[in-house]
Amino acid sequence: MKDIKKYSKALIILAFTTLPNFASIDSDSQITFAPIQVKQIEYIHKSDFLYHIAFKESSNRYNVSNQLNMLGKYQASRRALLDFGYSNEHIDSIHSTIYTDTLSSGRVVYYFETSLFPPSEQERFIGWYLSRIEQIYLRDIIEQYVGQEVDGIYITKAGILFASMLGFRHVQQYLESEGQIDFNDANGTSIKNRLSEFDAIELAS
């Protein structure tokens, strides 16, 4: 019984000696607790996430390319398509169908023939690519940085996946440099821009 009393007394002392870390004492010696700031996370479905990617990359069009020969709804690069399993010859065949159209505004738009990279394959590609990012390319980065704040941005897995459409290596450099090394694509969109679009927005499980 004496041991129990000693143990209880020690716990009480410990509680009060650590209390200043969590509370303050006002002039009337009443304990007041400081509010804890909790980040409010918004969750979105995967279909909404893919729609957002496609809208940013191609305005949801399967048949568009760009000046760098990125292809389709999700603007797949040659390197990604090679990893996906396409041969250089097949990719060259797709690229050979690219043509341009000039809009009334003077803007040049690039299109390609989708028979060699059809919509069904494009949807399979994006599922594969995001899975590779999450499970292989940036697995350790996701584990380390999700839930942290970097360069004023609350990092989410959705943000990392979205930013990886500009190149997963650029995302890794940005996070590991604490925002000091950023990357801008040909349109001026940066890794920071992409991450900030999903600040505190996460994929629903």
PDB file of C-alpha atoms in Angstrom:
ATOM      1  CA  MET A   1       0.000   0.000   0.000  1.00  0.00           C
ATOM      2  CA  LYS A   2       2.883   2.385   0.836  1.00  0.00           C
ATOM      3  CA  ASP A   3       4.426   1.669  -2.554  1.00  0.00           C
ATOM      4  CA  ILE A   4       1.139   2.502  -4.287  1.00  0.00           C
ATOM      5  CA  LYS A   5       0.894   5.807  -2.400  1.00  0.00           C
ATOM      6  CA  LYS A   6       4.486   6.680  -3.296  1.00  0.00           C
ATOM      7  CA  TYR A   7       3.795   5.825  -6.943  1.00  0.00           C
ATOM      8  CA  SER A   8       0.636   7.982  -6.996  1.00  0.00           C
ATOM      9  CA  LYS A   9       2.484  10.866  -5.378  1.00  0.00           C
ATOM     10  CA  ALA A  10       5.256  10.615  -7.966  1.00  0.00           C
ATOM     11  CA  LEU A  11       2.727  10.772 -10.801  1.00  0.00           C
ATOM     12  CA  ILE A  12       1.124  13.885  -9.327  1.00  0.00           C
ATOM     13  CA  ILE A  13       4.505  15.593  -9.000  1.00  0.00           C
ATOM     14  CA  LEU A  14       5.416  14.630 -12.568  1.00  0.00           C
ATOM     15  CA  ALA A  15       2.141  16.023 -13.871  1.00  0.00           C
ATOM     16  CA  PHE A  16       2.645  19.374 -12.219  1.00  0.00           C
ATOM     17  CA  THR A  17       6.302  19.695 -13.193  1.00  0.00           C
ATOM     18  CA  THR A  18       5.447  19.111 -16.849  1.00  0.00           C
ATOM     19  CA  LEU A  19       2.273  21.197 -16.774  1.00  0.00           C
ATOM     20  CA  PRO A  20       3.925  24.467 -17.892  1.00  0.00           C
ATOM     21  CA  ASN A  21       4.600  22.857 -21.257  1.00  0.00           C
ATOM     22  CA  PHE A  22       0.882  22.707 -21.897  1.00  0.00           C
ATOM     23  CA  ALA A  23      -0.658  25.446 -19.778  1.00  0.00           C
ATOM     24  CA  SER A  24      -0.079  28.852 -18.297  1.00  0.00           C
ATOM     25  CA  ILE A  25      -1.013  30.256 -14.877  1.00  0.00           C
ATOM     26  CA  ASP A  26      -2.838  33.586 -14.782  1.00  0.00           C
ATOM     27  CA  SER A  27      -2.702  36.244 -12.092  1.00  0.00           C
ATOM     28  CA  ASP A  28      -5.366  34.449 -10.036  1.00  0.00           C
ATOM     29  CA  SER A  29      -3.225  31.288 -10.089  1.00  0.00           C
ATOM     30  CA  GLN A  30      -5.836  29.509 -12.181  1.00  0.00           C
ATOM     31  CA  ILE A  31      -4.578  27.075 -14.784  1.00  0.00           C
ATOM     32  CA  THR A  32      -5.482  28.024 -18.368  1.00  0.00           C
ATOM     33  CA  PHE A  33      -4.667  25.760 -21.289  1.00  0.00           C
ATOM     34  CA  ALA A  34      -3.334  27.166 -24.557  1.00  0.00           C
ATOM     35  CA  PRO A  35      -5.380  26.081 -27.608  1.00  0.00           C
ATOM     36  CA  ILE A  36      -3.777  23.393 -29.750  1.00  0.00           C
ATOM     37  CA  GLN A  37      -3.750  24.235 -33.466  1.00  0.00           C
ATOM     38  CA  VAL A  38      -4.922  21.239 -35.484  1.00  0.00           C
ATOM     39  CA  LYS A  39      -4.728  21.269 -39.272  1.00  0.00           C
ATOM     40  CA  GLN A  40      -8.135  20.693 -40.824  1.00  0.00           C
ATOM     41  CA  ILE A  41      -7.821  18.089 -43.562  1.00  0.00           C
ATOM     42  CA  GLU A  42     -10.266  17.886 -46.458  1.00  0.00           C
ATOM     43  CA  TYR A  43     -10.615  14.467 -48.089  1.00  0.00           C
ATOM     44  CA  ILE A  44     -11.434  13.914 -51.756  1.00  0.00           C
ATOM     45  CA  HIS A  45     -12.245  10.795 -53.769  1.00  0.00           C
ATOM     46  CA  LYS A  46      -9.734   9.382 -56.230  1.00  0.00           C
ATOM     47  CA  SER A  47     -12.037  10.123 -59.178  1.00  0.00           C
ATOM     48  CA  ASP A  48     -12.074  13.817 -58.240  1.00  0.00           C
ATOM     49  CA  PHE A  49      -8.313  13.752 -57.845  1.00  0.00           C
ATOM     50  CA  LEU A  50      -7.813  12.247 -61.309  1.00  0.00           C
ATOM     51  CA  TYR A  51     -10.199  14.794 -62.783  1.00  0.00           C
ATOM     52  CA  HIS A  52      -8.127  17.579 -61.244  1.00  0.00           C
ATOM     53  CA  ILE A  53      -4.919  16.148 -62.689  1.00  0.00           C
ATOM     54  CA  ALA A  54      -6.444  15.737 -66.157  1.00  0.00           C
ATOM     55  CA  PHE A  55      -7.921  19.231 -66.115  1.00  0.00           C
ATOM     56  CA  LYS A  56      -4.568  20.782 -65.239  1.00  0.00           C
ATOM     57  CA  GLU A  57      -2.606  18.669 -67.699  1.00  0.00           C
ATOM     58  CA  SER A  58      -4.855  18.677 -70.764  1.00  0.00           C
ATOM     59  CA  SER A  59      -8.263  20.194 -69.985  1.00  0.00           C
ATOM     60  CA  ASN A  60      -9.450  16.559 -69.868  1.00  0.00           C
ATOM     61  CA  ARG A  61      -8.629  15.832 -73.521  1.00  0.00           C
ATOM     62  CA  TYR A  62      -7.230  12.500 -74.645  1.00  0.00           C
ATOM     63  CA  ASN A  63      -5.913  13.703 -78.014  1.00  0.00           C
ATOM     64  CA  VAL A  64      -3.659  16.631 -77.069  1.00  0.00           C
ATOM     65  CA  SER A  65       0.106  16.816 -76.988  1.00  0.00           C
ATOM     66  CA  ASN A  66       2.465  19.728 -76.434  1.00  0.00           C
ATOM     67  CA  GLN A  67       5.691  21.192 -77.736  1.00  0.00           C
ATOM     68  CA  LEU A  68       7.654  18.635 -75.684  1.00  0.00           C
ATOM     69  CA  ASN A  69       5.697  15.675 -77.113  1.00  0.00           C
ATOM     70  CA  MET A  70       3.920  14.924 -73.846  1.00  0.00           C
ATOM     71  CA  LEU A  71       0.901  12.830 -74.690  1.00  0.00           C
ATOM     72  CA  GLY A  72      -2.752  12.626 -73.825  1.00  0.00           C
ATOM     73  CA  LYS A  73      -5.067  13.369 -70.975  1.00  0.00           C
ATOM     74  CA  TYR A  74      -2.299  13.025 -68.387  1.00  0.00           C
ATOM     75  CA  GLN A  75       0.588  14.299 -70.574  1.00  0.00           C
ATOM     76  CA  ALA A  76       2.731  11.174 -70.457  1.00  0.00           C
ATOM     77  CA  SER A  77       6.441  11.670 -71.170  1.00  0.00           C
ATOM     78  CA  ARG A  78       8.638   9.356 -73.202  1.00  0.00           C
ATOM     79  CA  ARG A  79      10.516   8.256 -70.092  1.00  0.00           C
ATOM     80  CA  ALA A  80       7.296   7.372 -68.290  1.00  0.00           C
ATOM     81  CA  LEU A  81       5.926   5.500 -71.312  1.00  0.00           C
ATOM     82  CA  LEU A  82       9.153   3.521 -71.635  1.00  0.00           C
ATOM     83  CA  ASP A  83       8.851   2.526 -67.989  1.00  0.00           C
ATOM     84  CA  PHE A  84       5.197   1.721 -68.632  1.00  0.00           C
ATOM     85  CA  GLY A  85       6.323  -0.841 -71.217  1.00  0.00           C
ATOM     86  CA  TYR A  86       6.095   0.967 -74.541  1.00  0.00           C
ATOM     87  CA  SER A  87       9.045   0.623 -76.916  1.00  0.00           C
ATOM     88  CA  ASN A  88      10.889   3.591 -78.400  1.00  0.00           C
ATOM     89  CA  GLU A  89       9.548   2.550 -81.795  1.00  0.00           C
ATOM     90  CA  HIS A  90       5.953   2.599 -80.589  1.00  0.00           C
ATOM     91  CA  ILE A  91       6.401   5.984 -78.938  1.00  0.00           C
ATOM     92  CA  ASP A  92       8.024   7.334 -82.105  1.00  0.00           C
ATOM     93  CA  SER A  93       5.009   6.095 -84.065  1.00  0.00           C
ATOM     94  CA  ILE A  94       2.687   8.038 -81.768  1.00  0.00           C
ATOM     95  CA  HIS A  95       4.843  11.153 -82.023  1.00  0.00           C
ATOM     96  CA  SER A  96       4.823  10.922 -85.807  1.00  0.00           C
ATOM     97  CA  THR A  97       1.052  11.561 -85.777  1.00  0.00           C
ATOM     98  CA  ILE A  98       1.337  14.871 -83.896  1.00  0.00           C
ATOM     99  CA  TYR A  99       0.018  17.872 -85.800  1.00  0.00           C
ATOM    100  CA  THR A 100      -0.780  21.462 -84.915  1.00  0.00           C
ATOM    101  CA  ASP A 101      -3.757  23.751 -85.189  1.00  0.00           C
ATOM    102  CA  THR A 102      -3.688  27.516 -84.730  1.00  0.00           C
ATOM    103  CA  LEU A 103      -6.632  29.008 -82.878  1.00  0.00           C
ATOM    104  CA  SER A 104      -8.181  32.352 -83.713  1.00  0.00           C
ATOM    105  CA  SER A 105      -6.313  33.789 -80.727  1.00  0.00           C
ATOM    106  CA  GLY A 106      -3.060  32.784 -82.389  1.00  0.00           C
ATOM    107  CA  ARG A 107      -2.364  30.040 -79.870  1.00  0.00           C
ATOM    108  CA  VAL A 108      -0.924  26.844 -81.323  1.00  0.00           C
ATOM    109  CA  VAL A 109      -2.480  23.586 -80.109  1.00  0.00           C
ATOM    110  CA  TYR A 110      -0.871  20.175 -80.561  1.00  0.00           C
ATOM    111  CA  TYR A 111      -2.913  17.052 -81.282  1.00  0.00           C
ATOM    112  CA  PHE A 112      -2.105  13.413 -82.003  1.00  0.00           C
ATOM    113  CA  GLU A 113      -3.866  10.321 -83.314  1.00  0.00           C
ATOM    114  CA  THR A 114      -5.061   8.319 -80.310  1.00  0.00           C
ATOM    115  CA  SER A 115      -5.311   4.931 -82.021  1.00  0.00           C
ATOM    116  CA  LEU A 116      -1.786   4.086 -80.824  1.00  0.00           C
ATOM    117  CA  PHE A 117      -2.396   5.439 -77.315  1.00  0.00           C
ATOM    118  CA  PRO A 118      -6.149   5.089 -76.800  1.00  0.00           C
ATOM    119  CA  PRO A 119      -8.159   6.438 -73.863  1.00  0.00           C
ATOM    120  CA  SER A 120      -8.292   3.036 -72.160  1.00  0.00           C
ATOM    121  CA  GLU A 121      -4.498   2.848 -72.205  1.00  0.00           C
ATOM    122  CA  GLN A 122      -4.207   6.396 -70.936  1.00  0.00           C
ATOM    123  CA  GLU A 123      -6.394   5.555 -67.952  1.00  0.00           C
ATOM    124  CA  ARG A 124      -4.358   2.418 -67.300  1.00  0.00           C
ATOM    125  CA  PHE A 125      -1.199   4.495 -67.547  1.00  0.00           C
ATOM    126  CA  ILE A 126      -2.207   7.025 -64.893  1.00  0.00           C
ATOM    127  CA  GLY A 127      -3.239   4.302 -62.457  1.00  0.00           C
ATOM    128  CA  TRP A 128       0.102   2.588 -62.971  1.00  0.00           C
ATOM    129  CA  TYR A 129       2.101   5.821 -62.743  1.00  0.00           C
ATOM    130  CA  LEU A 130       0.549   7.039 -59.487  1.00  0.00           C
ATOM    131  CA  SER A 131       0.981   3.580 -57.979  1.00  0.00           C
ATOM    132  CA  ARG A 132       4.682   3.591 -58.919  1.00  0.00           C
ATOM    133  CA  ILE A 133       5.122   7.049 -57.401  1.00  0.00           C
ATOM    134  CA  GLU A 134       3.474   5.998 -54.149  1.00  0.00           C
ATOM    135  CA  GLN A 135       4.939   2.538 -53.756  1.00  0.00           C
ATOM    136  CA  ILE A 136       8.395   2.831 -55.343  1.00  0.00           C
ATOM    137  CA  TYR A 137       9.723   6.171 -56.567  1.00  0.00           C
ATOM    138  CA  LEU A 138       8.693   8.365 -53.617  1.00  0.00           C
ATOM    139  CA  ARG A 139       7.673   5.835 -50.981  1.00  0.00           C
ATOM    140  CA  ASP A 140      10.278   7.023 -48.459  1.00  0.00           C
ATOM    141  CA  ILE A 141       9.590  10.679 -49.253  1.00  0.00           C
ATOM    142  CA  ILE A 142       5.864  10.182 -48.645  1.00  0.00           C
ATOM    143  CA  GLU A 143       6.527   8.450 -45.335  1.00  0.00           C
ATOM    144  CA  GLN A 144       8.893  11.207 -44.226  1.00  0.00           C
ATOM    145  CA  TYR A 145       7.097  14.378 -45.323  1.00  0.00           C
ATOM    146  CA  VAL A 146       3.336  13.769 -45.308  1.00  0.00           C
ATOM    147  CA  GLY A 147       1.915  15.649 -42.350  1.00  0.00           C
ATOM    148  CA  GLN A 148       4.895  18.010 -42.196  1.00  0.00           C
ATOM    149  CA  GLU A 149       5.063  21.662 -43.207  1.00  0.00           C
ATOM    150  CA  VAL A 150       7.657  22.610 -45.825  1.00  0.00           C
ATOM    151  CA  ASP A 151       8.144  26.149 -47.083  1.00  0.00           C
ATOM    152  CA  GLY A 152       4.808  27.135 -45.558  1.00  0.00           C
ATOM    153  CA  ILE A 153       2.906  24.273 -47.222  1.00  0.00           C
ATOM    154  CA  TYR A 154       1.247  21.427 -45.340  1.00  0.00           C
ATOM    155  CA  ILE A 155       2.377  18.330 -47.247  1.00  0.00           C
ATOM    156  CA  THR A 156      -0.123  15.640 -48.215  1.00  0.00           C
ATOM    157  CA  LYS A 157       0.223  12.484 -50.264  1.00  0.00           C
ATOM    158  CA  ALA A 158      -2.230  13.941 -52.770  1.00  0.00           C
ATOM    159  CA  GLY A 159       0.005  16.994 -53.144  1.00  0.00           C
ATOM    160  CA  ILE A 160       3.094  14.869 -53.693  1.00  0.00           C
ATOM    161  CA  LEU A 161       1.349  12.731 -56.309  1.00  0.00           C
ATOM    162  CA  PHE A 162      -0.013  15.782 -58.102  1.00  0.00           C
ATOM    163  CA  ALA A 163       3.336  17.564 -58.103  1.00  0.00           C
ATOM    164  CA  SER A 164       4.978  14.393 -59.417  1.00  0.00           C
ATOM    165  CA  MET A 165       3.250  14.955 -62.748  1.00  0.00           C
ATOM    166  CA  LEU A 166       6.058  17.499 -63.267  1.00  0.00           C
ATOM    167  CA  GLY A 167       8.635  14.824 -62.440  1.00  0.00           C
ATOM    168  CA  PHE A 168       9.006  12.874 -59.223  1.00  0.00           C
ATOM    169  CA  ARG A 169      12.717  13.685 -58.919  1.00  0.00           C
ATOM    170  CA  HIS A 170      11.872  17.396 -58.798  1.00  0.00           C
ATOM    171  CA  VAL A 171       9.458  16.738 -55.929  1.00  0.00           C
ATOM    172  CA  GLN A 172      12.141  14.877 -54.015  1.00  0.00           C
ATOM    173  CA  GLN A 173      14.643  17.722 -54.530  1.00  0.00           C
ATOM    174  CA  TYR A 174      12.129  20.333 -53.415  1.00  0.00           C
ATOM    175  CA  LEU A 175      11.187  18.545 -50.206  1.00  0.00           C
ATOM    176  CA  GLU A 176      14.701  17.462 -49.255  1.00  0.00           C
ATOM    177  CA  SER A 177      15.959  21.025 -49.764  1.00  0.00           C
ATOM    178  CA  GLU A 178      13.110  22.399 -47.633  1.00  0.00           C
ATOM    179  CA  GLY A 179      11.818  24.342 -50.632  1.00  0.00           C
ATOM    180  CA  GLN A 180      15.146  25.840 -51.687  1.00  0.00           C
ATOM    181  CA  ILE A 181      15.361  23.871 -54.948  1.00  0.00           C
ATOM    182  CA  ASP A 182      12.194  24.359 -56.969  1.00  0.00           C
ATOM    183  CA  PHE A 183      11.404  23.404 -60.551  1.00  0.00           C
ATOM    184  CA  ASN A 184       9.306  25.301 -63.094  1.00  0.00           C
ATOM    185  CA  ASP A 185       7.919  23.655 -66.215  1.00  0.00           C
ATOM    186  CA  ALA A 186       7.651  25.319 -69.636  1.00  0.00           C
ATOM    187  CA  ASN A 187       4.412  27.021 -68.547  1.00  0.00           C
ATOM    188  CA  GLY A 188       5.919  28.430 -65.361  1.00  0.00           C
ATOM    189  CA  THR A 189       4.191  25.965 -63.040  1.00  0.00           C
ATOM    190  CA  SER A 190       6.393  24.978 -60.118  1.00  0.00           C
ATOM    191  CA  ILE A 191       6.558  22.076 -57.700  1.00  0.00           C
ATOM    192  CA  LYS A 192       5.572  24.527 -54.965  1.00  0.00           C
ATOM    193  CA  ASN A 193       2.507  25.589 -56.992  1.00  0.00           C
ATOM    194  CA  ARG A 194       1.417  21.980 -57.334  1.00  0.00           C
ATOM    195  CA  LEU A 195       1.987  21.085 -53.674  1.00  0.00           C
ATOM    196  CA  SER A 196       0.137  24.192 -52.508  1.00  0.00           C
ATOM    197  CA  GLU A 197      -2.966  23.225 -54.497  1.00  0.00           C
ATOM    198  CA  PHE A 198      -3.339  20.257 -52.147  1.00  0.00           C
ATOM    199  CA  ASP A 199      -2.296  21.951 -48.940  1.00  0.00           C
ATOM    200  CA  ALA A 200      -4.310  20.021 -46.330  1.00  0.00           C
ATOM    201  CA  ILE A 201      -6.284  18.195 -49.036  1.00  0.00           C
ATOM    202  CA  GLU A 202      -5.853  14.433 -48.954  1.00  0.00           C
ATOM    203  CA  LEU A 203      -7.079  11.371 -50.783  1.00  0.00           C
ATOM    204  CA  ALA A 204      -9.851   9.456 -49.057  1.00  0.00           C
ATOM    205  CA  SER A 205      -8.789   5.900 -48.246  1.00  0.00           C
TER     206      SER A 205
END
